[in-house]
Amino acid sequence: AEEDIKVVSDYIDALTNNDMVKAASLMAEDHVGNGPSADETQTKAEIIASWTANHKVRTNQKNEYVRNSFRVLTGNLAGDWVSIWGTYSFTQNGSDVVLPYQYTAMVKDGKVQRAAIYYDKLAINIAMGYELTAKKN
């Protein structure tokens, strides 16, 4: 459990500290990331590309979190998992954004195999100055 927590913590820290080489080394080649919406998925390459782009436009990045591990014994989610509850903050386009999130990752053979992240995308967009308007009929 402690090794799994270290793998996931090191991975999250590498992403937020712009160490894409280390982040990629901690991901399984067939890694699949899910979320924040139910139908969103990303491959290893897409996640690395997304975070690389984030670092070009974000400053003052901070990430604080707590973590826990657990084991699922049966079913299609059987395996060793690490759960992180955190707050990621950054400045982008002059806006300070505070993003509470929940990230859960399966660790297999010392790599992050699959993961799911949940956060409020609308709250981020509003914090960055966007507005939600209804479609006109």
PDB file of C-alpha atoms in Angstrom:
ATOM      1  CA  ALA A   1       0.000   0.000   0.000  1.00  0.00           C
ATOM      2  CA  GLU A   2       2.765   2.473   0.866  1.00  0.00           C
ATOM      3  CA  GLU A   3       4.555   1.776  -2.434  1.00  0.00           C
ATOM      4  CA  ASP A   4       1.326   2.329  -4.363  1.00  0.00           C
ATOM      5  CA  ILE A   5       0.704   5.614  -2.547  1.00  0.00           C
ATOM      6  CA  LYS A   6       4.254   6.718  -3.402  1.00  0.00           C
ATOM      7  CA  VAL A   7       3.778   5.864  -7.109  1.00  0.00           C
ATOM      8  CA  VAL A   8       0.560   7.870  -7.375  1.00  0.00           C
ATOM      9  CA  SER A   9       1.856  10.772  -5.253  1.00  0.00           C
ATOM     10  CA  ASP A  10       5.053  10.960  -7.323  1.00  0.00           C
ATOM     11  CA  TYR A  11       2.965  10.873 -10.511  1.00  0.00           C
ATOM     12  CA  ILE A  12       0.625  13.687  -9.386  1.00  0.00           C
ATOM     13  CA  ASP A  13       3.614  15.752  -8.199  1.00  0.00           C
ATOM     14  CA  ALA A  14       5.426  15.200 -11.507  1.00  0.00           C
ATOM     15  CA  LEU A  15       2.397  16.385 -13.491  1.00  0.00           C
ATOM     16  CA  THR A  16       1.906  19.539 -11.441  1.00  0.00           C
ATOM     17  CA  ASN A  17       5.659  20.293 -11.292  1.00  0.00           C
ATOM     18  CA  ASN A  18       6.093  19.992 -15.085  1.00  0.00           C
ATOM     19  CA  ASP A  19       8.250  16.849 -15.009  1.00  0.00           C
ATOM     20  CA  MET A  20       6.597  15.051 -17.912  1.00  0.00           C
ATOM     21  CA  VAL A  21       9.442  12.539 -18.282  1.00  0.00           C
ATOM     22  CA  LYS A  22       8.932  11.338 -14.713  1.00  0.00           C
ATOM     23  CA  ALA A  23       5.132  11.411 -15.035  1.00  0.00           C
ATOM     24  CA  ALA A  24       5.270   9.281 -18.193  1.00  0.00           C
ATOM     25  CA  SER A  25       7.642   6.824 -16.505  1.00  0.00           C
ATOM     26  CA  LEU A  26       5.070   6.235 -13.752  1.00  0.00           C
ATOM     27  CA  MET A  27       2.231   5.459 -16.189  1.00  0.00           C
ATOM     28  CA  ALA A  28       1.556   2.071 -17.765  1.00  0.00           C
ATOM     29  CA  GLU A  29       1.872   2.120 -21.554  1.00  0.00           C
ATOM     30  CA  ASP A  30      -1.825   1.267 -21.904  1.00  0.00           C
ATOM     31  CA  HIS A  31      -2.898   3.778 -19.235  1.00  0.00           C
ATOM     32  CA  VAL A  32      -6.450   5.075 -19.504  1.00  0.00           C
ATOM     33  CA  GLY A  33      -7.571   8.164 -17.643  1.00  0.00           C
ATOM     34  CA  ASN A  34     -11.279   8.833 -17.139  1.00  0.00           C
ATOM     35  CA  GLY A  35     -13.090  12.028 -16.248  1.00  0.00           C
ATOM     36  CA  PRO A  36     -14.007  14.474 -15.101  1.00  0.00           C
ATOM     37  CA  SER A  37     -17.165  13.758 -17.114  1.00  0.00           C
ATOM     38  CA  ALA A  38     -18.445  10.209 -17.402  1.00  0.00           C
ATOM     39  CA  ASP A  39     -17.708   9.928 -21.121  1.00  0.00           C
ATOM     40  CA  GLU A  40     -14.224  11.519 -21.132  1.00  0.00           C
ATOM     41  CA  THR A  41     -11.126   9.348 -21.531  1.00  0.00           C
ATOM     42  CA  GLN A  42      -7.480  10.108 -22.262  1.00  0.00           C
ATOM     43  CA  THR A  43      -4.511   7.961 -23.222  1.00  0.00           C
ATOM     44  CA  LYS A  44      -1.059   8.309 -21.725  1.00  0.00           C
ATOM     45  CA  ALA A  45       0.102  10.468 -24.643  1.00  0.00           C
ATOM     46  CA  GLU A  46      -2.990  12.711 -24.415  1.00  0.00           C
ATOM     47  CA  ILE A  47      -2.512  13.287 -20.689  1.00  0.00           C
ATOM     48  CA  ILE A  48       1.143  14.228 -21.133  1.00  0.00           C
ATOM     49  CA  ALA A  49       0.270  16.564 -24.036  1.00  0.00           C
ATOM     50  CA  SER A  50      -2.548  18.184 -22.029  1.00  0.00           C
ATOM     51  CA  TRP A  51      -0.340  18.873 -19.009  1.00  0.00           C
ATOM     52  CA  THR A  52       2.469  20.142 -21.251  1.00  0.00           C
ATOM     53  CA  ALA A  53       0.001  22.656 -22.709  1.00  0.00           C
ATOM     54  CA  ASN A  54      -1.255  23.587 -19.224  1.00  0.00           C
ATOM     55  CA  HIS A  55       2.239  24.525 -18.101  1.00  0.00           C
ATOM     56  CA  LYS A  56       2.577  26.976 -20.995  1.00  0.00           C
ATOM     57  CA  VAL A  57      -0.342  29.091 -19.747  1.00  0.00           C
ATOM     58  CA  ARG A  58      -0.469  28.521 -15.972  1.00  0.00           C
ATOM     59  CA  THR A  59       1.592  30.047 -13.181  1.00  0.00           C
ATOM     60  CA  ASN A  60       1.558  29.854  -9.375  1.00  0.00           C
ATOM     61  CA  GLN A  61       0.612  26.177  -9.448  1.00  0.00           C
ATOM     62  CA  LYS A  62       0.123  24.535  -6.075  1.00  0.00           C
ATOM     63  CA  ASN A  63      -1.277  21.148  -5.208  1.00  0.00           C
ATOM     64  CA  GLU A  64      -2.173  19.987  -1.716  1.00  0.00           C
ATOM     65  CA  TYR A  65      -3.742  16.613  -1.065  1.00  0.00           C
ATOM     66  CA  VAL A  66      -4.314  13.708   1.262  1.00  0.00           C
ATOM     67  CA  ARG A  67      -4.149  10.108   0.104  1.00  0.00           C
ATOM     68  CA  ASN A  68      -5.356   6.682   1.048  1.00  0.00           C
ATOM     69  CA  SER A  69      -5.072   3.199  -0.412  1.00  0.00           C
ATOM     70  CA  PHE A  70      -7.553   0.373  -0.696  1.00  0.00           C
ATOM     71  CA  ARG A  71      -7.970  -2.978  -2.432  1.00  0.00           C
ATOM     72  CA  VAL A  72     -10.971  -4.089  -4.482  1.00  0.00           C
ATOM     73  CA  LEU A  73     -11.234  -7.865  -4.208  1.00  0.00           C
ATOM     74  CA  THR A  74     -13.638  -8.844  -7.005  1.00  0.00           C
ATOM     75  CA  GLY A  75     -15.189  -7.618 -10.234  1.00  0.00           C
ATOM     76  CA  ASN A  76     -13.863  -5.553 -13.109  1.00  0.00           C
ATOM     77  CA  LEU A  77     -12.318  -3.026 -10.697  1.00  0.00           C
ATOM     78  CA  ALA A  78     -10.368  -5.653  -8.729  1.00  0.00           C
ATOM     79  CA  GLY A  79      -6.920  -4.430  -7.802  1.00  0.00           C
ATOM     80  CA  ASP A  80      -4.918  -2.027  -5.672  1.00  0.00           C
ATOM     81  CA  TRP A  81      -6.089   1.570  -5.698  1.00  0.00           C
ATOM     82  CA  VAL A  82      -4.982   4.937  -4.323  1.00  0.00           C
ATOM     83  CA  SER A  83      -7.451   7.724  -3.662  1.00  0.00           C
ATOM     84  CA  ILE A  84      -6.400  11.363  -3.510  1.00  0.00           C
ATOM     85  CA  TRP A  85      -8.528  14.269  -2.281  1.00  0.00           C
ATOM     86  CA  GLY A  86      -6.870  17.490  -3.178  1.00  0.00           C
ATOM     87  CA  THR A  87      -6.937  21.128  -4.082  1.00  0.00           C
ATOM     88  CA  TYR A  88      -5.007  22.278  -7.151  1.00  0.00           C
ATOM     89  CA  SER A  89      -4.654  26.028  -7.620  1.00  0.00           C
ATOM     90  CA  PHE A  90      -3.125  28.095 -10.391  1.00  0.00           C
ATOM     91  CA  THR A  91      -3.259  31.425 -12.197  1.00  0.00           C
ATOM     92  CA  GLN A  92      -4.293  31.507 -15.844  1.00  0.00           C
ATOM     93  CA  ASN A  93      -5.154  34.549 -17.982  1.00  0.00           C
ATOM     94  CA  GLY A  94      -5.008  36.733 -14.876  1.00  0.00           C
ATOM     95  CA  SER A  95      -7.532  34.588 -12.997  1.00  0.00           C
ATOM     96  CA  ASP A  96      -6.761  32.684  -9.812  1.00  0.00           C
ATOM     97  CA  VAL A  97      -8.405  29.273  -9.927  1.00  0.00           C
ATOM     98  CA  VAL A  98      -8.929  26.909  -6.991  1.00  0.00           C
ATOM     99  CA  LEU A  99      -9.844  23.404  -8.066  1.00  0.00           C
ATOM    100  CA  PRO A 100     -10.955  20.832  -5.492  1.00  0.00           C
ATOM    101  CA  TYR A 101     -10.658  17.354  -7.015  1.00  0.00           C
ATOM    102  CA  GLN A 102     -10.886  13.659  -6.307  1.00  0.00           C
ATOM    103  CA  TYR A 103      -8.492  11.320  -8.140  1.00  0.00           C
ATOM    104  CA  THR A 104      -8.515   7.540  -7.869  1.00  0.00           C
ATOM    105  CA  ALA A 105      -5.826   5.417  -9.546  1.00  0.00           C
ATOM    106  CA  MET A 106      -5.191   1.702  -9.921  1.00  0.00           C
ATOM    107  CA  VAL A 107      -1.549   0.738  -9.504  1.00  0.00           C
ATOM    108  CA  LYS A 108      -0.277  -2.417 -11.190  1.00  0.00           C
ATOM    109  CA  ASP A 109       3.369  -3.483 -11.416  1.00  0.00           C
ATOM    110  CA  GLY A 110       4.506  -0.140  -9.988  1.00  0.00           C
ATOM    111  CA  LYS A 111       2.701   1.972 -12.631  1.00  0.00           C
ATOM    112  CA  VAL A 112      -0.544   3.921 -12.750  1.00  0.00           C
ATOM    113  CA  GLN A 113      -2.673   1.596 -14.891  1.00  0.00           C
ATOM    114  CA  ARG A 114      -5.980   3.431 -14.936  1.00  0.00           C
ATOM    115  CA  ALA A 115      -7.489   6.389 -13.144  1.00  0.00           C
ATOM    116  CA  ALA A 116     -10.525   8.566 -12.729  1.00  0.00           C
ATOM    117  CA  ILE A 117     -10.635  12.232 -11.780  1.00  0.00           C
ATOM    118  CA  TYR A 118     -13.646  14.241 -10.726  1.00  0.00           C
ATOM    119  CA  TYR A 119     -13.918  18.009 -10.439  1.00  0.00           C
ATOM    120  CA  ASP A 120     -16.355  20.788 -11.272  1.00  0.00           C
ATOM    121  CA  LYS A 121     -15.477  21.986 -14.786  1.00  0.00           C
ATOM    122  CA  LEU A 122     -18.122  24.722 -14.739  1.00  0.00           C
ATOM    123  CA  ALA A 123     -16.686  26.275 -11.571  1.00  0.00           C
ATOM    124  CA  ILE A 124     -13.265  26.506 -13.235  1.00  0.00           C
ATOM    125  CA  ASN A 125     -14.685  28.168 -16.344  1.00  0.00           C
ATOM    126  CA  ILE A 126     -16.606  30.684 -14.232  1.00  0.00           C
ATOM    127  CA  ALA A 127     -13.466  31.425 -12.177  1.00  0.00           C
ATOM    128  CA  MET A 128     -11.668  32.147 -15.456  1.00  0.00           C
ATOM    129  CA  GLY A 129     -14.346  34.654 -16.473  1.00  0.00           C
ATOM    130  CA  TYR A 130     -16.544  32.570 -18.767  1.00  0.00           C
ATOM    131  CA  GLU A 131     -20.313  32.746 -18.537  1.00  0.00           C
ATOM    132  CA  LEU A 132     -22.904  30.047 -19.101  1.00  0.00           C
ATOM    133  CA  THR A 133     -25.775  31.086 -21.314  1.00  0.00           C
ATOM    134  CA  ALA A 134     -28.728  29.058 -22.513  1.00  0.00           C
ATOM    135  CA  LYS A 135     -29.205  28.327 -26.186  1.00  0.00           C
ATOM    136  CA  LYS A 136     -31.831  30.435 -27.842  1.00  0.00           C
ATOM    137  CA  ASN A 137     -34.716  28.537 -29.396  1.00  0.00           C
TER     138      ASN A 137
END
